[in-house]
Short mmCIF file of C-alpha atoms in Angstrom, two decimals:
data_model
loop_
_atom_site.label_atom_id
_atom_site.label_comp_id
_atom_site.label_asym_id
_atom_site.label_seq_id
_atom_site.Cartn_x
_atom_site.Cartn_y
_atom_site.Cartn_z
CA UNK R 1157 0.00 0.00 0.00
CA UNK R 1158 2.78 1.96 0.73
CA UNK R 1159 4.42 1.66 -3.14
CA UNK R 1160 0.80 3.01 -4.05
CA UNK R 1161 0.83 5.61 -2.21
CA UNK R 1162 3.96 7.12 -2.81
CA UNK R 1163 3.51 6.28 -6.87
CA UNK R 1164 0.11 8.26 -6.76
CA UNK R 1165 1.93 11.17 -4.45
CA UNK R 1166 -1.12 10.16 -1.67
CA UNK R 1167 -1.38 8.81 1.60
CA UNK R 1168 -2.00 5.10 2.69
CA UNK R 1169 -5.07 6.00 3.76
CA UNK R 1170 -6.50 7.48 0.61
CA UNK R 1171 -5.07 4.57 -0.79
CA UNK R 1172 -7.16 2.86 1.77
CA UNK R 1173 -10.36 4.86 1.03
CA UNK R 1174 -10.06 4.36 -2.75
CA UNK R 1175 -9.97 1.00 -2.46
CA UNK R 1176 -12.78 0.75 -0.58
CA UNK R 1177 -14.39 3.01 -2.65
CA UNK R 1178 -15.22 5.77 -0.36
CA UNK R 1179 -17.10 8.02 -2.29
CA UNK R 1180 -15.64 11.41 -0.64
CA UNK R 1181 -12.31 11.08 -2.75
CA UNK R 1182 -11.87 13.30 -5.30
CA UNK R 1183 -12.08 11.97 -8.63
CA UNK R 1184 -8.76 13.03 -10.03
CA UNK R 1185 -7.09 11.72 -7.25
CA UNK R 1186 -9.23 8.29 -7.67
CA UNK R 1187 -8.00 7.96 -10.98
CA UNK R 1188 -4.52 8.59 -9.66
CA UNK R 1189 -4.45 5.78 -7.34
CA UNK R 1190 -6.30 3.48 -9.86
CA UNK R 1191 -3.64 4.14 -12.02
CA UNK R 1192 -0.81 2.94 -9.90
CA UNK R 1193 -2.66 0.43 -8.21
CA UNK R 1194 -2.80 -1.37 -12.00
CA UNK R 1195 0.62 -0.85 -12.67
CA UNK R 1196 2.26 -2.45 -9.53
CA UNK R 1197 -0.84 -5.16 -9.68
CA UNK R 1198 -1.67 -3.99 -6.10
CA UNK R 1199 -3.51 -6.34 -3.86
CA UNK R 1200 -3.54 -6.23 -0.26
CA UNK R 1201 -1.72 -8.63 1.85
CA UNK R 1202 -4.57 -10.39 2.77
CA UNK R 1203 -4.66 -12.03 -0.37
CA UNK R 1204 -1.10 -12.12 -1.32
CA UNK R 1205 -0.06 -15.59 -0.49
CA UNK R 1206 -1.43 -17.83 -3.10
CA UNK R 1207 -1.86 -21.54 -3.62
CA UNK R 1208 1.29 -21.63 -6.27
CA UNK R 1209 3.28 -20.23 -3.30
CA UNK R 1210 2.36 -23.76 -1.65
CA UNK R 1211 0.95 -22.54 0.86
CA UNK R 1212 -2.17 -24.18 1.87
CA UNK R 1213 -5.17 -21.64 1.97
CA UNK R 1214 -9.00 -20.77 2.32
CA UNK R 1215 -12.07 -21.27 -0.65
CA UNK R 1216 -14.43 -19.17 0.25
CA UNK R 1217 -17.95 -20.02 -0.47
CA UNK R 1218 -20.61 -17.53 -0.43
CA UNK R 1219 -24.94 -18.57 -0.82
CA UNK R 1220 -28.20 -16.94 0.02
CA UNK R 1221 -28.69 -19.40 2.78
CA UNK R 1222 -26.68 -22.57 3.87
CA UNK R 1223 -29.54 -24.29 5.21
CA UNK R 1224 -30.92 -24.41 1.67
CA UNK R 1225 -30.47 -27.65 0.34
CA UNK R 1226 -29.78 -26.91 -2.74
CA UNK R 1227 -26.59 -24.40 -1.64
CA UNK R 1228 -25.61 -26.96 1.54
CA UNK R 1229 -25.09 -29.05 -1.13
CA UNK R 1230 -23.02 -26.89 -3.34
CA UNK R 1231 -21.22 -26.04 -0.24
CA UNK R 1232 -20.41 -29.69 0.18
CA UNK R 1233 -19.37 -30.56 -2.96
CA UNK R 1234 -16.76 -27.42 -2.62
CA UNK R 1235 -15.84 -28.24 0.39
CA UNK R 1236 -15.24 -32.18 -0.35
CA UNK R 1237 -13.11 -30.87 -3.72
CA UNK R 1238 -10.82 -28.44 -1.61
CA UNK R 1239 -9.87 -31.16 0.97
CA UNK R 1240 -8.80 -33.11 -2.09
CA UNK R 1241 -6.10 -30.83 -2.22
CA UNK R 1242 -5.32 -30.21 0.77
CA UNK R 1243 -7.40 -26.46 1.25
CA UNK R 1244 -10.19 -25.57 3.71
CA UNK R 1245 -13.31 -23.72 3.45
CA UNK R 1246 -14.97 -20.96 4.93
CA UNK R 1247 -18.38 -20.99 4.24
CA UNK R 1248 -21.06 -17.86 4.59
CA UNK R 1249 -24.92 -16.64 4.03
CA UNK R 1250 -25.61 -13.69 2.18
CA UNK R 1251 -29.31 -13.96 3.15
CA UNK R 1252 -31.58 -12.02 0.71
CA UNK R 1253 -31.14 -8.15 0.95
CA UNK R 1254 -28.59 -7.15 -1.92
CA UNK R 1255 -27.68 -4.83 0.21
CA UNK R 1256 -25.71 -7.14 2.49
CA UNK R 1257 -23.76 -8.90 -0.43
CA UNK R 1258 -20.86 -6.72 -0.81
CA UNK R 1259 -19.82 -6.06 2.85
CA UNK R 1260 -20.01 -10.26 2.97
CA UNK R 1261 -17.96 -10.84 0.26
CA UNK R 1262 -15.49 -8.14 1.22
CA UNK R 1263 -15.30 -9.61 4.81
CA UNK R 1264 -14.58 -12.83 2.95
CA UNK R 1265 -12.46 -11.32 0.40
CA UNK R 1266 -10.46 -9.41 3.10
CA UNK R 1267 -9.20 -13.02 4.29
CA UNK R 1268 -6.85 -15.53 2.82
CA UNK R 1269 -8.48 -16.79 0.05
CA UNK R 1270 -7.35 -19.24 -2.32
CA UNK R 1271 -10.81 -18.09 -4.63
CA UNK R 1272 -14.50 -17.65 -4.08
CA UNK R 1273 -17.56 -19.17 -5.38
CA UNK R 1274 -20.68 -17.27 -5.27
CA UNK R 1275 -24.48 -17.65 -5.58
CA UNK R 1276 -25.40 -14.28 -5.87
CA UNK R 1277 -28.21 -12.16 -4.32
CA UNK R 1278 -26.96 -8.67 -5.47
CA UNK R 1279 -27.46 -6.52 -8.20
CA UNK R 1280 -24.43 -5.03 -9.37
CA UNK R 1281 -21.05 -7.31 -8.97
CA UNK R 1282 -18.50 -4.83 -11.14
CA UNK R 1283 -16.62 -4.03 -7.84
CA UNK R 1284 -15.55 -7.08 -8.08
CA UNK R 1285 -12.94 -6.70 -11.11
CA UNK R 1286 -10.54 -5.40 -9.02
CA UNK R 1287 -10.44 -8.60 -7.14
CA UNK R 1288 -10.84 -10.95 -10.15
CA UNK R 1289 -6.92 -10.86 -11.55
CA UNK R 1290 -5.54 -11.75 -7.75
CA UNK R 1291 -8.41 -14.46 -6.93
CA UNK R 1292 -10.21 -16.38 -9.11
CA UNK R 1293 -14.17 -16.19 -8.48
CA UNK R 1294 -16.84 -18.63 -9.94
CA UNK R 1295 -20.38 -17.70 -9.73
CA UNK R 1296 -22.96 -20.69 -9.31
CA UNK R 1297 -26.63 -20.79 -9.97
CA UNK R 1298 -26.82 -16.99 -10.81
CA UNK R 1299 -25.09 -14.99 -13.56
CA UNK R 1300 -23.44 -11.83 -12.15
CA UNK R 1301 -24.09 -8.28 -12.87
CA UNK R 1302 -21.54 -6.08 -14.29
CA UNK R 1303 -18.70 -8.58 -14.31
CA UNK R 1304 -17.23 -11.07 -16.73
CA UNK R 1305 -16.18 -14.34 -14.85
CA UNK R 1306 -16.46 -17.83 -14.81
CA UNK R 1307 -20.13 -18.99 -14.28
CA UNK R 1308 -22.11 -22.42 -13.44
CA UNK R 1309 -25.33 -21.97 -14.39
CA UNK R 1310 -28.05 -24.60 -14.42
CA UNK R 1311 -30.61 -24.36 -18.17
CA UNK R 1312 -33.25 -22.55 -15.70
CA UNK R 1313 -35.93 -22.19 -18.87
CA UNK R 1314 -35.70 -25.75 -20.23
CA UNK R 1315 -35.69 -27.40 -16.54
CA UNK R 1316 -38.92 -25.05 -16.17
CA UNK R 1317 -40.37 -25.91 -19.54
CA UNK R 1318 -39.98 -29.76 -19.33
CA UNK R 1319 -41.97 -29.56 -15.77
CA UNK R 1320 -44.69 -27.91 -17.12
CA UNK R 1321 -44.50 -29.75 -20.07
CA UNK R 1322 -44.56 -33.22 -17.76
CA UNK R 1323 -47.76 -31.58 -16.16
CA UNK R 1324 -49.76 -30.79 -19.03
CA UNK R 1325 -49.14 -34.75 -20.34
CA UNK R 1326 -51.43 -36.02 -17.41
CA UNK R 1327 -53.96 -33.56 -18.76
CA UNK R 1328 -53.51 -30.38 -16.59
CA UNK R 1329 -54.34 -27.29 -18.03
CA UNK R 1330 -54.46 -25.00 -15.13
CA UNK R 1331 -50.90 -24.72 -14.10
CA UNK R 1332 -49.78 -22.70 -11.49
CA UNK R 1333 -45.96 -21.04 -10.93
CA UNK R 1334 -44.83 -20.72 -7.40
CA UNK R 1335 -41.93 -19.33 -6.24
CA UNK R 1336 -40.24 -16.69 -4.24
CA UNK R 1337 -37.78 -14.24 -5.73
CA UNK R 1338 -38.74 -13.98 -9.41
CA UNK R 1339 -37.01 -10.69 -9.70
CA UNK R 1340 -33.34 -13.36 -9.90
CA UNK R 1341 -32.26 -14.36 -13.14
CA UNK R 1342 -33.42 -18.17 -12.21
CA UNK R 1343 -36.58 -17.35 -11.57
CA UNK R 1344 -36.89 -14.73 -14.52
CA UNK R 1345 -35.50 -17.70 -16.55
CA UNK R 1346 -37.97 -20.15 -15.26
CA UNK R 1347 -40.85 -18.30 -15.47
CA UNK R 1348 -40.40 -18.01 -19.06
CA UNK R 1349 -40.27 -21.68 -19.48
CA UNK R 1350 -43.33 -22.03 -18.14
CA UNK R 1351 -44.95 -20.05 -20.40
CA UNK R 1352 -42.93 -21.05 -22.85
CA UNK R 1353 -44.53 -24.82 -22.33
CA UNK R 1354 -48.44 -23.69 -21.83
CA UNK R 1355 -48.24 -21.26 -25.39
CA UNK R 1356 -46.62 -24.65 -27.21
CA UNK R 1357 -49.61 -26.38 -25.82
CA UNK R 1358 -51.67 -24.17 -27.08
CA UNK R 1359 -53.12 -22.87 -23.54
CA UNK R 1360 -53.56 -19.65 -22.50
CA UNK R 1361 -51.08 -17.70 -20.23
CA UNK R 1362 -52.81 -16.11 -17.22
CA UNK R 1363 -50.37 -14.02 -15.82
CA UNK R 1364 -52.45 -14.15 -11.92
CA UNK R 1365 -51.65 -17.74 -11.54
CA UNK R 1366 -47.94 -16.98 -10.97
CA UNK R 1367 -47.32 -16.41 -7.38
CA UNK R 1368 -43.99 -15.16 -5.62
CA UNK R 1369 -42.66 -14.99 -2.16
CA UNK R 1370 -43.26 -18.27 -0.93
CA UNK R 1371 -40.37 -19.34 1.17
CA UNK R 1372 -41.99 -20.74 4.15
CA UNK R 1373 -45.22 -22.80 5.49
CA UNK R 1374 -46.57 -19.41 5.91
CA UNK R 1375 -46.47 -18.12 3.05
CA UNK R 1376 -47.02 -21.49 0.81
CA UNK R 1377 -50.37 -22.00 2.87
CA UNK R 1378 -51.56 -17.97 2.18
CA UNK R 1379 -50.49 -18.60 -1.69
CA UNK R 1380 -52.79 -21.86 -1.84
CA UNK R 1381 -55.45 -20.56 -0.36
CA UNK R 1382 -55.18 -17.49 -2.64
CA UNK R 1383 -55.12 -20.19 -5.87
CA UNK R 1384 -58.20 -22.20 -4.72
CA UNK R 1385 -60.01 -19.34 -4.30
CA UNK R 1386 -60.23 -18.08 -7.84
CA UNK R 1387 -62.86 -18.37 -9.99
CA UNK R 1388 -60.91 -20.86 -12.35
CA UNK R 1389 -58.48 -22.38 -9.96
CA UNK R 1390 -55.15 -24.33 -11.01
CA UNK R 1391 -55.44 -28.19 -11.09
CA UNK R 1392 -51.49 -28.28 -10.61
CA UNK R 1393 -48.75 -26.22 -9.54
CA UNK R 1394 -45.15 -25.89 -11.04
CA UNK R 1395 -43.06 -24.79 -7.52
CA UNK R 1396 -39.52 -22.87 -8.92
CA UNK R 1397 -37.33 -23.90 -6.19
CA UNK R 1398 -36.68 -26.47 -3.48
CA UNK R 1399 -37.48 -24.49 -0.73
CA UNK R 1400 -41.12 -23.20 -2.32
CA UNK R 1401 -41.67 -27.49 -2.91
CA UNK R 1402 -40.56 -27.92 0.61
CA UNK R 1403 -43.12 -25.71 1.97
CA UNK R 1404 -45.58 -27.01 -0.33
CA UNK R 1405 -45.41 -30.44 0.71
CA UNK R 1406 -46.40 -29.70 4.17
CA UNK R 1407 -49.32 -27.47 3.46
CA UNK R 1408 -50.53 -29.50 0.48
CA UNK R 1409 -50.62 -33.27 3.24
CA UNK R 1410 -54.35 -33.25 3.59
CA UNK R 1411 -55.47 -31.35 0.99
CA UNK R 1412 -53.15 -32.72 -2.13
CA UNK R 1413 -52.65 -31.44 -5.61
CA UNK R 1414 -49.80 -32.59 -8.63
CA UNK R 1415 -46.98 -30.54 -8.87
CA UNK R 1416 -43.23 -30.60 -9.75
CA UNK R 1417 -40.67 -29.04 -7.73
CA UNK R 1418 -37.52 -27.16 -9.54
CA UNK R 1419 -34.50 -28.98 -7.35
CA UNK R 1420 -34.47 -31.90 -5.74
CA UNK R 1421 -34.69 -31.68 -1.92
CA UNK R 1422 -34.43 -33.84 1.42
CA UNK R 1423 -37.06 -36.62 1.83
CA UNK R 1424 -38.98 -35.46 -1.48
CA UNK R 1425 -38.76 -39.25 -2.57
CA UNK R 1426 -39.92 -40.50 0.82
CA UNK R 1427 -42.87 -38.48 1.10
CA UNK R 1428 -46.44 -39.69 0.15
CA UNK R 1429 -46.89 -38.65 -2.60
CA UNK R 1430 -43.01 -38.88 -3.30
CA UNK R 1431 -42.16 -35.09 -4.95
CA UNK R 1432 -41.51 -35.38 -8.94
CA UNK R 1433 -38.30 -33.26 -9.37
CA UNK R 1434 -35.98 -31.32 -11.84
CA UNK R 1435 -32.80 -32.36 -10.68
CA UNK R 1436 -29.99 -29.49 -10.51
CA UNK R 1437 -27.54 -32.07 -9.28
CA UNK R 1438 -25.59 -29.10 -6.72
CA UNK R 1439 -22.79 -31.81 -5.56
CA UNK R 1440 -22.23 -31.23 -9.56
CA UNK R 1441 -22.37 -27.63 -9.58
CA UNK R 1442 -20.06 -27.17 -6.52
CA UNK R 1443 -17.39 -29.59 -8.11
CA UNK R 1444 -17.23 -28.08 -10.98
CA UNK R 1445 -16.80 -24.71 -9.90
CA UNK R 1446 -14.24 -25.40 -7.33
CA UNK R 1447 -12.41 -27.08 -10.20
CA UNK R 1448 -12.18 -24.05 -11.76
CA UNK R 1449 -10.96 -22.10 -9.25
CA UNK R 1450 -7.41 -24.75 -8.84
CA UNK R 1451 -7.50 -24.10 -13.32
CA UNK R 1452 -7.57 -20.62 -12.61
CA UNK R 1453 -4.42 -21.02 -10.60
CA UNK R 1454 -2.58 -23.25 -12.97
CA UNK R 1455 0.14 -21.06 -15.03
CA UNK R 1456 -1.53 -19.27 -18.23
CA UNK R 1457 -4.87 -19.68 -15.84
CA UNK R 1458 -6.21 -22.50 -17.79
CA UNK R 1459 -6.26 -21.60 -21.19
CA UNK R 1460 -9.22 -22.89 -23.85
CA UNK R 1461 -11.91 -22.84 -20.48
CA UNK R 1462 -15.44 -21.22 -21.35
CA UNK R 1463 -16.11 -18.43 -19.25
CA UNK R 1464 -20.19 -19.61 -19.05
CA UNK R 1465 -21.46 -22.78 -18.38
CA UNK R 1466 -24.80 -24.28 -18.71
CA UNK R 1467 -25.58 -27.38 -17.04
CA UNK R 1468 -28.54 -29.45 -17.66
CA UNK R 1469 -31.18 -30.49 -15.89
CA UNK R 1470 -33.32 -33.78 -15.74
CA UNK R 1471 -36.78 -35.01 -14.59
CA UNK R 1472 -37.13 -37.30 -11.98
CA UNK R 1473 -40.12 -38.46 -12.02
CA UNK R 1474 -41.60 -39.82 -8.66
CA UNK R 1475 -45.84 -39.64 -7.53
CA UNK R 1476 -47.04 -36.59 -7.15
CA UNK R 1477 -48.47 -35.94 -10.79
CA UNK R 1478 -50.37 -38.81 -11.22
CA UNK R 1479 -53.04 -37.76 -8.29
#
């Protein structure tokens, strides 16, 4: 910090504030820093020791919520690659609030990390670049915002299409979408495969059976209740994500309807009905992304590698469309 400071004729501490990007530093002194943080390929000493130094190190792994199945798995499968060779894990929820990403990530950044693979929750990842060259960082699930890097991403619309598309073949034509944040780029994505599968069928879209915000028992049971209430009420659901399904499957015990649950989950082929699934396969995700991360490190930082990758999905079929 001290080399950046005295090439940028500052203080360590506006170096300090720049890099944090306080937003009381003058421009033309931002740029000034900037500049000869790029040419001495500045990083602070946090993150200096690196895995080709030998010395063994942290992956950081950042998710919505660890709890999740679906990200305790990815979690897992990072973890489980990393002790392969020899490196730890430190493992952290972003929760939902984009606000709360970046001082995470920083926190986690601020350590010794080998790299980082996030599922993202925010809305704007650029701030990241400046990180990027020193550590390599994978995004699962979610594309990022604002920044080019190496993504896992599962096909969201075709896993969302071929559920809907499994529904309508036992003869539904009232088809309800639940899920919770469809402002995300997986939900956005899914949605449109669902629509995508009821205009190939020839049946009409109707925008008020897609319901958002279910996360809980709560909130599953208020979104039901809201459904069977309408004049023309859905004969099935589609639920976008294993924790919607997981709600679902307690409120629905008693009062069943067929639906198919985006993500496998817990018990979902114990239950009765057992819960017919698009399978993600996380452990899959997670592996490949922490992969990645020990490419990134190789020399030439693994030449040839796509930047994006889309993983498909399958249909597991189990019970709970044939009620």
């Amino acid at each position: 910090m001290r080399d950046v400071a005295q090439r940028a004729g500052v203080s360590t501490k506006t170096v300090s504030r720049v890099f944090n990007d306080d937003p009381h530093v003058l421009p033309d002194t931002r740029a000034l820093v900037e500049a000869a943080m790029r040419e001495l390929n500045y990083v602070p000493n946090a993150l200096a020791t690196t895995f080709r130094a030998g010395r063994a190190s942290v992956i950081g792994v950042a998710v919505p919520d660890v709890v999740d199945p679906f990200f305790a798995a990815i979690a897992r499968a990072v973890e489980d690659t990393a002790r392969r060779r020899g490196l730890s894990t430190l493992v952290t929820s972003l929760g939902e609030d984009p606000d709360d990403e970046r001082p995470a990530l920083e926190s986690l950044l601020g350590r010794q990390l080998t790299g980082l693979v996030i599922a993202p929750v925010g809305t704007d990842h650029s701030w990241l670049e400046r990180w990027r060259g020193h550590t390599p960082i994978v995004f699962v699930d979610r594309a990022p915002v604002g920044l080019s890097t190496d993504t896992f991403t599962e096909n969201d619309e075709a896993g969302a299409h071929l559920a809907t598309t499994h529904l309508l073949s036992h003869g539904h034509r009232r088809i309800a979408y639940v899920g919770d944040m469809v402002h995300l780029s997986t939900e956005t994505n899914r949605v449109e495969g669902w629509r995508r599968a009821l205009r190939e069928a020839g049946v009409a879209v109707d925008e008020g059976l897609v319901v958002s915000h279910v996360s809980d028992r709560g909130s599953a049971a208020s979104a039901l209740d809201g459904l069977r209430a309408l004049t023309d009420p859905p004969t099935a659901l589609f639920s976008a994500n294993a924790r919607s399904s997981m709600a679902l499957a307690h409120v629905l015990r008693g009062r069943p309807m067929p639906f198919v649950g985006f993500g496998d989950f817990p018990m979902a082929d114990t239950l009765t009905p057992s819960v017919t699934v698009i399978d993600q396969d996380p452990r899959r995700i997670g592996a490949l992304a922490a992969e990645r991360i020990f490419a990134r490190l190789q020399p030439g930082g693994g030449p040839g590698l796509e930047d994006v990758t889309v993983i498909d999905v399958s249909l597991i079929e189990r019970e709970s469309c044939g009620l």
